[in-house]
Coordinates of N, CA and C and ligand atoms in Angstrom, one line a residue:
X1 N 18.3 125.6 12.0 CA 18.3 124.8 13.3 C 18.1 123.3 13.0
X2 N 18.7 122.5 13.8 CA 18.6 121.1 13.6 C 17.2 120.6 14.0
X3 N 16.6 119.8 13.2 CA 15.2 119.3 13.5 C 15.4 118.0 14.2
X4 N 15.2 118.1 15.6 CA 15.5 116.9 16.4 C 14.5 115.8 16.1
X5 N 13.3 116.1 15.7 CA 12.3 115.1 15.4 C 12.6 114.2 14.2
X6 N 13.5 114.8 13.3 CA 13.8 114.0 12.1 C 15.1 113.2 12.2
X7 N 15.7 113.2 13.4 CA 16.8 112.3 13.7 C 16.3 110.9 14.1
X8 N 16.6 109.9 13.4 CA 16.1 108.6 13.7 C 16.8 107.9 14.8
X9 N 16.0 107.4 15.8 CA 16.7 106.6 16.9 C 17.2 105.3 16.4
X10 N 18.1 104.7 17.1 CA 18.6 103.4 16.7 C 17.9 102.3 17.5
X11 N 18.3 101.1 17.2 CA 17.5 100.0 17.8 C 17.7 99.9 19.3
X12 N 19.0 100.0 19.7 CA 19.1 99.8 21.2 C 19.8 100.9 22.0
X13 N 20.6 101.7 21.3 CA 21.4 102.6 22.2 C 21.0 104.1 22.1
X14 N 20.8 104.6 20.9 CA 20.5 106.0 20.8 C 19.0 106.3 20.6
X15 N 18.4 106.6 21.7 CA 16.9 106.7 21.7 C 16.6 108.2 21.6
X16 N 15.4 108.5 20.9 CA 15.2 109.9 20.6 C 15.0 110.8 21.9
X17 N 14.5 110.1 22.9 CA 14.3 110.9 24.2 C 15.7 111.4 24.7
X18 N 16.8 110.8 24.2 CA 18.1 111.2 24.7 C 18.9 112.1 23.7
X19 N 18.1 112.6 22.7 CA 18.8 113.6 21.7 C 18.6 115.0 22.3
X20 N 19.7 115.6 22.7 CA 19.6 117.0 23.2 C 20.2 117.9 22.2
X21 N 19.3 118.8 21.7 CA 19.6 119.7 20.6 C 19.7 121.1 21.1
X22 N 20.8 121.8 20.9 CA 20.9 123.2 21.3 C 21.1 124.1 20.1
X23 N 20.6 125.3 20.2 CA 20.8 126.3 19.2 C 22.2 126.8 19.1
X24 N 22.8 127.1 20.3 CA 24.1 127.7 20.4 C 24.8 127.2 21.7
X25 N 26.0 126.7 21.5 CA 26.7 126.1 22.6 C 28.2 126.4 22.5
X26 N 28.9 126.6 23.6 CA 30.4 126.7 23.4 C 30.9 125.4 22.8
X27 N 30.6 124.3 23.4 CA 31.2 123.0 22.9 C 30.3 121.8 23.3
X28 N 29.9 121.0 22.4 CA 29.0 119.9 22.7 C 29.8 118.9 23.6
X29 N 31.1 118.9 23.4 CA 32.0 118.0 24.2 C 31.9 118.4 25.7
X30 N 32.1 119.7 25.9 CA 32.1 120.2 27.3 C 30.7 120.1 27.9
X31 N 29.6 120.3 27.1 CA 28.3 120.1 27.6 C 28.0 118.7 28.0
X32 N 28.5 117.7 27.2 CA 28.4 116.3 27.5 C 29.0 116.0 28.8
X33 N 30.2 116.5 29.0 CA 30.9 116.3 30.3 C 30.2 116.9 31.5
X34 N 29.6 118.1 31.3 CA 28.9 118.7 32.4 C 27.7 117.8 32.8
X35 N 27.0 117.4 31.8 CA 25.8 116.5 32.0 C 26.2 115.2 32.7
X36 N 27.3 114.7 32.3 CA 27.7 113.4 33.0 C 28.0 113.7 34.5
X37 N 28.7 114.8 34.7 CA 29.1 115.2 36.0 C 27.8 115.4 36.9
X38 N 26.8 116.0 36.3 CA 25.6 116.2 37.1 C 24.7 115.0 37.1
X39 N 25.1 113.9 36.6 CA 24.3 112.7 36.6 C 23.2 112.8 35.6
X40 N 23.2 113.7 34.7 CA 22.1 113.9 33.8 C 22.2 113.2 32.4
X41 N 23.3 112.5 32.3 CA 23.6 111.8 31.0 C 24.2 110.4 31.2
X42 N 23.8 109.5 30.3 CA 24.4 108.2 30.4 C 24.7 107.7 29.0
X43 N 25.2 106.5 28.8 CA 25.4 106.0 27.4 C 24.2 106.1 26.6
X44 N 24.3 106.6 25.4 CA 23.2 106.7 24.5 C 22.7 108.1 24.3
X45 N 23.2 109.1 25.1 CA 22.8 110.5 24.9 C 23.6 111.1 23.8
X46 N 22.9 112.0 23.0 CA 23.6 112.6 21.9 C 23.4 114.1 22.1
X47 N 24.4 114.9 22.1 CA 24.4 116.3 22.3 C 24.7 117.0 21.0
X48 N 23.8 117.8 20.5 CA 24.0 118.4 19.1 C 23.9 119.9 19.2
X49 N 24.7 120.6 18.5 CA 24.6 122.1 18.5 C 24.4 122.6 17.0
X50 N 23.5 123.5 16.8 CA 23.4 124.1 15.5 C 24.5 125.0 15.3
X51 N 24.9 125.7 16.4 CA 26.1 126.6 16.3 C 27.0 126.3 17.5
X52 N 28.2 126.0 17.3 CA 29.2 125.8 18.3 C 30.3 126.8 18.2
X53 N 30.5 127.7 19.3 CA 31.4 128.8 19.1 C 32.7 128.6 19.8
X54 N 32.9 127.6 20.5 CA 34.2 127.4 21.2 C 34.6 125.9 21.1
X55 N 34.4 125.3 20.0 CA 34.7 123.9 19.8 C 36.2 123.6 19.9
X56 N 36.5 122.4 20.3 CA 37.9 122.1 20.4 C 38.3 120.8 19.9
X57 N 39.5 120.7 19.5 CA 40.0 119.4 18.9 C 41.1 118.8 19.8
X58 N 41.9 118.0 19.3 CA 43.0 117.4 20.1 C 43.9 118.4 20.5
X59 N 44.5 118.2 21.7 CA 45.5 119.1 22.3 C 44.9 120.5 22.5
X60 N 43.6 120.6 22.6 CA 43.0 121.9 22.9 C 43.0 122.8 21.7
X61 N 43.3 122.3 20.5 CA 43.3 123.2 19.3 C 41.8 123.6 19.0
X62 N 41.6 124.9 18.5 CA 40.3 125.3 18.2 C 39.6 124.5 17.1
X63 N 38.4 124.2 17.2 CA 37.6 123.6 16.1 C 36.6 124.6 15.6
X64 N 36.7 125.0 14.4 CA 35.8 126.0 13.9 C 34.6 125.4 13.1
X65 N 33.4 125.9 13.4 CA 32.3 125.3 12.6 C 31.4 126.5 12.3
X66 N 30.6 126.3 11.3 CA 29.7 127.4 10.8 C 28.3 127.1 11.1
X67 N 27.6 128.1 11.7 CA 26.2 127.9 12.1 C 25.4 127.4 11.0
X68 N 24.6 126.4 11.2 CA 23.7 125.9 10.2 C 24.3 125.1 9.1
X69 N 25.6 125.1 9.0 CA 26.3 124.4 7.9 C 27.0 123.1 8.4
X70 N 27.6 123.2 9.6 CA 28.4 122.1 10.1 C 27.5 121.2 10.9
X71 N 28.0 119.9 11.0 CA 27.3 119.0 11.9 C 28.3 118.8 13.1
X72 N 27.8 119.3 14.3 CA 28.7 119.2 15.5 C 27.9 118.5 16.6
X73 N 28.5 117.4 17.0 CA 27.8 116.6 18.1 C 28.7 115.8 18.9
X74 N 28.3 115.4 20.1 CA 29.0 114.5 20.9 C 28.1 113.4 21.4
X75 N 28.6 112.2 21.4 CA 27.8 111.1 21.9 C 28.4 110.4 23.1
X76 N 27.6 109.9 24.0 CA 28.2 109.3 25.2 C 28.0 107.8 25.1
X77 N 29.1 107.1 25.3 CA 29.0 105.6 25.1 C 29.9 105.0 26.2
X78 N 29.8 103.7 26.4 CA 30.7 103.0 27.2 C 32.1 103.0 26.6
X79 N 33.1 103.0 27.4 CA 34.5 103.1 26.9 C 35.0 101.8 26.3
X80 N 34.6 101.4 25.1 CA 35.0 100.2 24.5 C 36.4 100.4 23.8
X81 N 37.2 99.4 23.6 CA 38.5 99.6 22.9 C 38.3 100.2 21.5
X82 N 39.3 100.9 21.1 CA 39.4 101.4 19.7 C 38.3 102.3 19.3
X83 N 37.8 103.1 20.2 CA 36.6 104.0 19.9 C 36.9 105.0 18.8
X84 N 38.1 105.6 18.8 CA 38.4 106.6 17.7 C 38.3 105.9 16.3
X85 N 38.8 104.7 16.3 CA 38.8 104.0 15.0 C 37.4 103.5 14.6
X86 N 36.6 103.1 15.6 CA 35.2 102.8 15.3 C 34.4 104.0 14.8
X87 N 34.7 105.1 15.4 CA 34.0 106.3 15.0 C 34.4 106.7 13.6
X88 N 35.7 106.6 13.3 CA 36.2 107.0 12.0 C 35.6 106.1 10.9
X89 N 35.6 104.8 11.2 CA 35.0 103.8 10.2 C 33.5 104.2 10.0
X90 N 32.8 104.6 11.0 CA 31.4 104.9 10.9 C 31.2 106.2 10.1
X91 N 32.1 107.2 10.2 CA 32.1 108.4 9.4 C 32.3 108.0 7.9
X92 N 33.3 107.2 7.7 CA 33.6 106.8 6.3 C 32.4 106.1 5.6
X93 N 31.8 105.2 6.4 CA 30.6 104.5 5.8 C 29.5 105.4 5.5
X94 N 29.3 106.4 6.5 CA 28.2 107.4 6.3 C 28.5 108.2 5.0
X95 N 29.7 108.7 4.9 CA 30.1 109.5 3.8 C 29.9 108.8 2.4
X96 N 30.2 107.5 2.4 CA 30.1 106.7 1.2 C 28.7 106.4 0.9
X97 N 27.9 106.0 1.9 CA 26.5 105.6 1.6 C 25.6 106.7 1.4
X98 N 25.8 107.8 2.1 CA 24.8 108.9 2.1 C 25.3 110.0 1.0
X99 N 26.6 110.2 0.8 CA 27.0 111.3 0.0 C 27.9 110.9 -1.2
X100 N 28.1 109.5 -1.3 CA 29.0 109.0 -2.4 C 30.4 109.6 -2.3
X101 N 30.9 109.9 -1.1 CA 32.3 110.4 -1.0 C 33.1 109.3 -0.4
X102 N 34.2 109.0 -1.1 CA 35.2 108.0 -0.7 C 36.3 108.7 0.1
X103 N 36.3 108.6 1.4 CA 37.2 109.4 2.2 C 38.2 108.4 2.9
X104 N 39.2 109.0 3.5 CA 40.3 108.1 4.2 C 40.5 108.7 5.6
X105 N 41.2 107.8 6.3 CA 41.6 108.3 7.7 C 43.0 108.7 7.7
X106 N 43.2 110.0 8.1 CA 44.6 110.5 8.3 C 44.8 110.3 9.8
X107 N 45.5 109.1 10.2 CA 45.7 108.7 11.5 C 46.1 109.9 12.4
X108 N 45.6 110.1 13.6 CA 44.7 109.2 14.3 C 43.2 109.6 14.1
X109 N 42.9 110.9 13.8 CA 41.5 111.2 14.0 C 40.9 112.2 12.9
X110 N 41.6 112.3 11.8 CA 41.1 113.2 10.8 C 40.5 112.3 9.7
X111 N 39.4 112.8 9.1 CA 38.8 112.2 8.0 C 39.1 113.1 6.8
X112 N 39.8 112.6 5.8 CA 40.2 113.5 4.7 C 39.7 113.0 3.3
X113 N 39.6 113.9 2.4 CA 39.3 113.6 1.0 C 40.4 114.2 0.2
X114 N 41.1 113.5 -0.5 CA 42.3 114.0 -1.3 C 43.2 114.9 -0.5
X115 N 43.4 114.5 0.7 CA 44.3 115.2 1.6 C 43.7 116.4 2.3
X116 N 42.4 116.7 2.0 CA 41.8 117.8 2.7 C 40.8 117.3 3.8
X117 N 40.8 118.0 4.9 CA 40.1 117.6 6.1 C 38.6 117.9 6.0
X118 N 37.8 116.8 6.2 CA 36.4 117.0 6.1 C 35.7 116.8 7.4
X119 N 36.4 116.1 8.3 CA 35.8 115.8 9.6 C 36.9 115.6 10.7
X120 N 36.6 116.0 11.9 CA 37.6 115.7 13.0 C 36.8 115.0 14.1
X121 N 37.5 114.1 14.7 CA 36.9 113.2 15.8 C 37.8 113.4 17.0
X122 N 37.1 113.6 18.1 CA 37.8 113.8 19.4 C 37.1 112.8 20.4
X123 N 37.9 111.8 20.9 CA 37.3 110.9 21.9 C 38.0 111.2 23.2
X124 N 37.2 111.4 24.2 CA 37.7 111.7 25.6 C 37.0 110.8 26.6
X125 N 37.7 110.4 27.6 CA 37.1 109.6 28.7 C 36.8 110.5 29.8
X126 N 35.7 110.2 30.5 CA 35.3 111.1 31.6 C 34.4 110.2 32.5
X127 N 34.8 110.1 33.7 CA 34.1 109.3 34.8 C 33.7 108.0 34.2
X128 N 34.6 107.2 33.7 CA 34.4 105.9 33.2 C 33.6 105.8 31.9
X129 N 33.2 106.9 31.4 CA 32.4 106.9 30.1 C 33.3 107.5 29.1
X130 N 32.9 107.4 27.8 CA 33.6 108.0 26.7 C 32.7 109.0 26.0
X131 N 33.2 110.1 25.7 CA 32.5 111.2 24.9 C 33.2 111.2 23.5
X132 N 32.4 110.9 22.5 CA 32.9 110.9 21.2 C 32.4 112.1 20.4
X133 N 33.3 113.1 20.2 CA 32.8 114.3 19.5 C 33.2 114.2 18.0
X134 N 32.2 114.7 17.2 CA 32.4 114.6 15.8 C 32.1 116.0 15.2
X135 N 33.0 116.5 14.4 CA 32.8 117.8 13.7 C 32.9 117.5 12.2
X136 N 31.7 117.6 11.5 CA 31.7 117.2 10.1 C 31.3 118.5 9.3
X137 N 32.1 118.8 8.3 CA 31.8 120.0 7.5 C 30.8 119.5 6.4
X138 N 29.6 120.1 6.4 CA 28.6 119.6 5.5 C 28.3 120.6 4.4
X139 N 27.8 121.8 4.7 CA 27.4 122.7 3.7 C 28.2 124.0 3.5
X140 N 29.4 124.0 4.2 CA 30.3 125.1 4.0 C 30.7 125.3 2.6
X141 N 30.9 126.6 2.2 CA 31.4 126.8 0.8 C 32.8 127.4 0.8
X142 N 33.2 127.8 2.0 CA 34.6 128.3 2.0 C 35.2 128.2 3.5
X143 N 36.5 128.2 3.6 CA 37.1 128.0 4.9 C 38.2 129.0 5.0
X144 N 38.4 129.5 6.3 CA 39.5 130.5 6.5 C 40.8 129.7 6.5
X145 N 40.7 128.4 7.0 CA 41.9 127.6 7.1 C 42.1 126.8 5.8
X146 N 43.4 126.8 5.4 CA 43.8 126.0 4.2 C 43.6 124.5 4.5
X147 N 43.4 123.7 3.5 CA 43.4 122.3 3.7 C 42.1 121.7 4.3
X148 N 41.0 122.5 4.3 CA 39.7 121.9 4.7 C 38.8 121.8 3.6
X149 N 37.8 120.9 3.7 CA 36.8 120.8 2.7 C 35.4 120.4 3.3
X150 N 34.4 120.4 2.5 CA 33.1 120.1 3.1 C 32.4 119.1 2.1
X151 N 31.3 118.5 2.5 CA 30.6 117.6 1.7 C 30.1 118.4 0.5
X152 N 29.6 119.6 0.7 CA 29.1 120.4 -0.4 C 30.2 120.7 -1.4
X153 N 31.4 121.1 -0.9 CA 32.5 121.4 -1.9 C 32.9 120.1 -2.7
X154 N 32.8 118.9 -2.0 CA 33.2 117.7 -2.7 C 32.2 117.2 -3.7
X155 N 30.9 117.5 -3.4 CA 29.9 116.9 -4.3 C 29.1 118.0 -5.1
X156 N 29.2 119.2 -4.7 CA 28.5 120.3 -5.4 C 27.0 120.3 -5.0
X157 N 26.7 119.5 -3.9 CA 25.3 119.4 -3.5 C 25.1 119.9 -2.1
X158 N 23.8 120.4 -1.8 CA 23.5 120.7 -0.4 C 22.9 119.5 0.3
X159 N 23.3 119.3 1.5 CA 22.8 118.1 2.2 C 22.1 118.5 3.5
X160 N 21.0 117.8 3.9 CA 20.4 118.0 5.2 C 21.3 117.3 6.2
X161 N 21.4 117.9 7.4 CA 22.4 117.3 8.4 C 21.7 116.1 9.1
X162 N 20.4 116.2 9.3 CA 19.8 115.2 10.1 C 19.9 113.7 9.6
X163 N 19.7 113.5 8.2 CA 19.8 112.1 7.7 C 21.3 111.6 7.9
X164 N 22.2 112.6 7.8 CA 23.6 112.2 7.9 C 23.9 111.7 9.3
X165 N 23.4 112.5 10.3 CA 23.6 112.1 11.7 C 22.8 110.8 12.0
X166 N 21.6 110.7 11.5 CA 20.9 109.4 11.7 C 21.7 108.2 11.2
X167 N 22.2 108.3 10.0 CA 23.0 107.2 9.4 C 24.2 106.9 10.2
X168 N 24.9 108.0 10.7 CA 26.1 107.8 11.5 C 25.7 107.0 12.8
X169 N 24.6 107.4 13.4 CA 24.3 106.8 14.7 C 24.0 105.3 14.5
X170 N 23.2 105.0 13.4 CA 22.9 103.6 13.1 C 24.2 102.8 12.9
X171 N 25.1 103.4 12.1 CA 26.4 102.7 11.7 C 27.3 102.6 12.9
X172 N 27.3 103.6 13.7 CA 28.2 103.6 14.9 C 27.7 102.5 15.9
X173 N 26.4 102.4 16.1 CA 25.9 101.4 17.0 C 26.4 100.0 16.5
X174 N 26.3 99.7 15.2 CA 26.8 98.5 14.7 C 28.3 98.3 14.8
X175 N 29.0 99.4 14.5 CA 30.5 99.3 14.5 C 31.1 99.2 16.0
X176 N 30.3 99.6 16.9 CA 30.7 99.5 18.4 C 30.9 98.0 18.7
X177 N 30.2 97.1 18.0 CA 30.1 95.7 18.4 C 31.0 94.8 17.6
X178 N 31.7 95.3 16.5 CA 32.4 94.4 15.6 C 33.8 94.1 16.1
X179 N 34.3 92.9 15.7 CA 35.7 92.5 15.9 C 36.4 92.9 14.6
X180 N 37.7 92.8 14.7 CA 38.5 93.0 13.5 C 38.5 94.4 13.0
X181 N 38.5 95.4 13.9 CA 38.5 96.8 13.6 C 39.7 97.2 12.8
X182 N 40.9 96.7 13.2 CA 42.1 97.1 12.6 C 42.2 96.6 11.1
X183 N 41.6 95.5 10.8 CA 41.7 95.0 9.5 C 40.8 95.9 8.6
X184 N 39.8 96.5 9.1 CA 39.0 97.4 8.3 C 39.6 98.8 8.2
X185 N 40.3 99.1 9.3 CA 41.0 100.5 9.2 C 42.2 100.5 8.3
X186 N 43.0 99.5 8.3 CA 44.3 99.5 7.5 C 44.1 100.0 6.1
X187 N 43.2 99.4 5.3 CA 43.1 99.9 3.9 C 42.6 101.3 3.8
X188 N 42.1 101.9 4.8 CA 41.6 103.3 4.8 C 42.5 104.3 5.2
X189 N 43.8 103.9 5.6 CA 44.7 104.9 6.1 C 45.4 105.6 5.0
X190 N 45.3 106.9 5.0 CA 45.8 107.7 3.9 C 47.3 107.7 3.8
X191 N 48.0 107.5 4.9 CA 49.4 107.7 4.8 C 50.2 106.4 5.1
X192 N 49.5 105.3 5.1 CA 50.3 104.0 5.4 C 51.3 103.8 4.2
X193 N 52.4 103.2 4.6 CA 53.5 103.0 3.6 C 54.2 104.2 3.1
X194 N 53.8 105.4 3.7 CA 54.4 106.6 3.2 C 55.5 107.1 4.2
X195 N 56.3 108.0 3.7 CA 57.2 108.7 4.7 C 56.4 109.8 5.3
X196 N 56.5 109.9 6.7 CA 55.7 110.9 7.4 C 56.6 111.6 8.4
X197 N 56.1 112.7 8.9 CA 56.7 113.3 10.0 C 55.6 113.8 11.0
X198 N 55.9 113.9 12.3 CA 55.0 114.4 13.2 C 55.7 114.9 14.4
X199 N 54.9 115.7 15.3 CA 55.6 116.3 16.4 C 55.3 115.4 17.7
X200 N 56.3 115.3 18.5 CA 56.2 114.6 19.8 C 56.8 115.5 20.8
X201 N 56.7 115.2 22.1 CA 57.3 116.0 23.1 C 58.8 116.0 23.0
X202 N 59.4 115.0 22.3 CA 60.8 115.0 22.2 C 61.3 115.7 20.9
X203 N 60.4 116.2 20.1 CA 60.8 116.9 18.9 C 60.1 116.2 17.7
X204 N 60.5 116.6 16.5 CA 59.9 116.0 15.3 C 60.5 114.6 15.0
X205 N 59.6 113.7 14.7 CA 60.0 112.4 14.3 C 59.7 112.2 12.8
X206 N 60.7 111.6 12.1 CA 60.4 111.3 10.7 C 60.6 109.8 10.5
X207 N 59.8 109.2 9.6 CA 60.0 107.8 9.4 C 59.0 107.2 8.4
X208 N 59.0 105.9 8.3 CA 58.0 105.3 7.3 C 56.9 104.7 8.2
X209 N 55.7 105.0 7.8 CA 54.5 104.5 8.5 C 54.2 103.1 8.0
X210 N 54.6 102.1 8.9 CA 54.6 100.7 8.5 C 53.2 100.1 8.7
X211 N 52.6 100.4 9.9 CA 51.4 99.6 10.2 C 50.7 100.3 11.4
X212 N 49.6 99.7 11.8 CA 49.0 100.1 13.1 C 49.2 98.9 14.0
X213 N 49.5 99.1 15.3 CA 49.5 98.0 16.3 C 48.2 97.7 16.8
X214 N 48.1 96.6 17.6 CA 46.8 96.2 18.1 C 46.0 97.2 19.0
X215 N 46.8 98.1 19.6 CA 46.1 99.1 20.4 C 45.8 100.3 19.7
X216 N 46.0 100.3 18.4 CA 45.7 101.5 17.5 C 46.9 102.5 17.5
X217 N 48.1 102.0 17.9 CA 49.2 102.9 17.8 C 49.9 102.8 16.4
X218 N 50.6 103.8 16.1 CA 51.2 103.8 14.8 C 52.6 103.2 14.9
X219 N 53.0 102.3 13.9 CA 54.3 101.7 14.0 C 55.1 102.3 12.9
X220 N 56.2 102.9 13.3 CA 57.1 103.7 12.4 C 58.5 103.2 12.4
X221 N 59.1 103.1 11.2 CA 60.5 102.9 11.1 C 61.2 104.2 11.0
X222 N 61.8 104.6 12.1 CA 62.3 106.0 12.2 C 63.6 106.2 11.4
X223 N 64.1 107.4 11.4 CA 65.3 107.7 10.6 C 66.5 106.9 11.0
X224 N 66.5 106.4 12.3 CA 67.6 105.7 12.8 C 67.4 104.2 12.5
X225 N 66.3 103.8 11.9 CA 66.1 102.4 11.5 C 65.4 101.6 12.5
X226 N 65.1 102.2 13.7 CA 64.3 101.4 14.7 C 62.8 101.5 14.4
X227 N 62.2 100.3 14.7 CA 60.7 100.4 14.6 C 60.1 100.7 15.9
X228 N 59.3 101.8 16.0 CA 58.8 102.3 17.2 C 57.3 102.5 17.1
X229 N 56.6 102.3 18.2 CA 55.1 102.5 18.3 C 54.9 103.9 19.0
X230 N 53.9 104.6 18.4 CA 53.5 105.9 19.1 C 52.0 105.9 19.2
X231 N 51.5 106.2 20.4 CA 50.1 106.2 20.7 C 49.5 107.5 20.2
X232 N 48.2 107.6 19.9 CA 47.6 108.9 19.4 C 47.9 110.1 20.3
X233 N 47.9 109.8 21.7 CA 48.1 110.9 22.6 C 49.5 111.5 22.6
X234 N 50.5 110.8 21.9 CA 51.9 111.2 21.9 C 52.2 112.0 20.7
X235 N 51.3 112.1 19.8 CA 51.6 112.5 18.4 C 50.7 113.7 17.9
X236 N 51.3 114.7 17.3 CA 50.6 115.8 16.8 C 50.9 116.1 15.4
X237 N 50.0 116.5 14.6 CA 50.2 117.0 13.2 C 51.0 116.0 12.3
X238 N 50.4 114.8 12.2 CA 51.0 113.8 11.3 C 50.8 114.3 9.8
X239 N 51.9 114.3 9.1 CA 51.8 114.7 7.7 C 52.8 114.0 6.8
X240 N 52.6 114.0 5.5 CA 53.5 113.4 4.6 C 54.8 114.2 4.5
X241 N 55.9 113.4 4.3 CA 57.1 114.2 4.0 C 57.8 113.4 2.9
X242 N 58.7 114.1 2.2 CA 59.2 113.5 1.0 C 60.7 113.2 1.2
X243 N 61.3 113.6 2.3 CA 62.7 113.3 2.5 C 62.9 112.9 3.9
X244 N 64.0 112.1 4.1 CA 64.3 111.6 5.4 C 65.8 111.2 5.4
X245 N 66.4 111.3 6.5 CA 67.8 110.8 6.6 C 67.8 109.3 6.3
X246 N 68.8 108.8 5.5 CA 68.8 107.4 5.3 C 69.4 106.6 6.5
X247 N 69.0 105.4 6.6 CA 69.6 104.6 7.7 C 70.2 103.3 7.1
X248 N 71.1 102.7 7.8 CA 71.7 101.4 7.2 C 71.0 100.3 8.0
X249 N 70.2 99.5 7.3 CA 69.5 98.4 8.0 C 70.5 97.4 8.6
Ligands
BTN301 C1 40.2 117.4 15.8 O1 40.3 117.4 14.6 O2 41.2 117.6 16.5 C2 38.9 116.9 16.5 C3 37.8 117.9 16.3 C4 36.6 117.5 17.0 C5 35.5 118.6 16.9 C6 34.2 118.1 17.5 S1 32.8 119.2 17.1 C7 31.8 118.4 18.2 C8 32.7 118.2 19.5 N1 32.7 119.4 20.3 C9 33.9 119.9 20.4 O3 34.2 120.9 21.1 N2 34.8 119.2 19.7 C10 34.1 118.0 19.0

């Protein structure tokens, strides 16, 4: 069980009276939205589940977590620009400082180590507020899905979840207020300057991942040679590819 008393409150936003810890929940994301709807939650609330049995990721994909091993929580904040990137940077800093893991961002919302997914981030807006959901694999020793990893598998060590969450909250509070988010994100992008492919409603797009735009969109030189921007909501399953039709510049 998560020990709510050992989660440290932050200086101004995340206060311990607003930490809501549940033994078992379908989804912290959905509970956060219910609480907002009932007027029972405001910015600064943190909803944490020791066990989440119906977690979800982008486009409604299932998010699996293990009771007692995963860190699954949702925080409610004002809807400031570039929240997914701010959350991703905060996860990276937490992993580096608390666990000595150097991770990267697989745009838009995956945190990966050597290509394996360690954490997923889901940012949703609801009634003018934002709900930032984080699923971090902490002490899992195996996964049914290929391509996943945990802090334990990467370091060989067991970690308590509470200090990791405390550190994330402190870092996120700070990262919420910084300028120049994109400059910090760029060097952390796992696939920048690589050939990638992804799914859109118009089919699979292949191209070279050139940069991120100011709104956090991906800028891609597609197979036809055109440079096009794609927002996170338009794009599914971004992955590396090794071949692409050539174009004449
Ligand atoms: C993704 O990889 O697509 C995002 C996964 C986000 C999972 C977290 S776990 C806490 C919160 N509750 C949910 O149901 N989802 C998010």
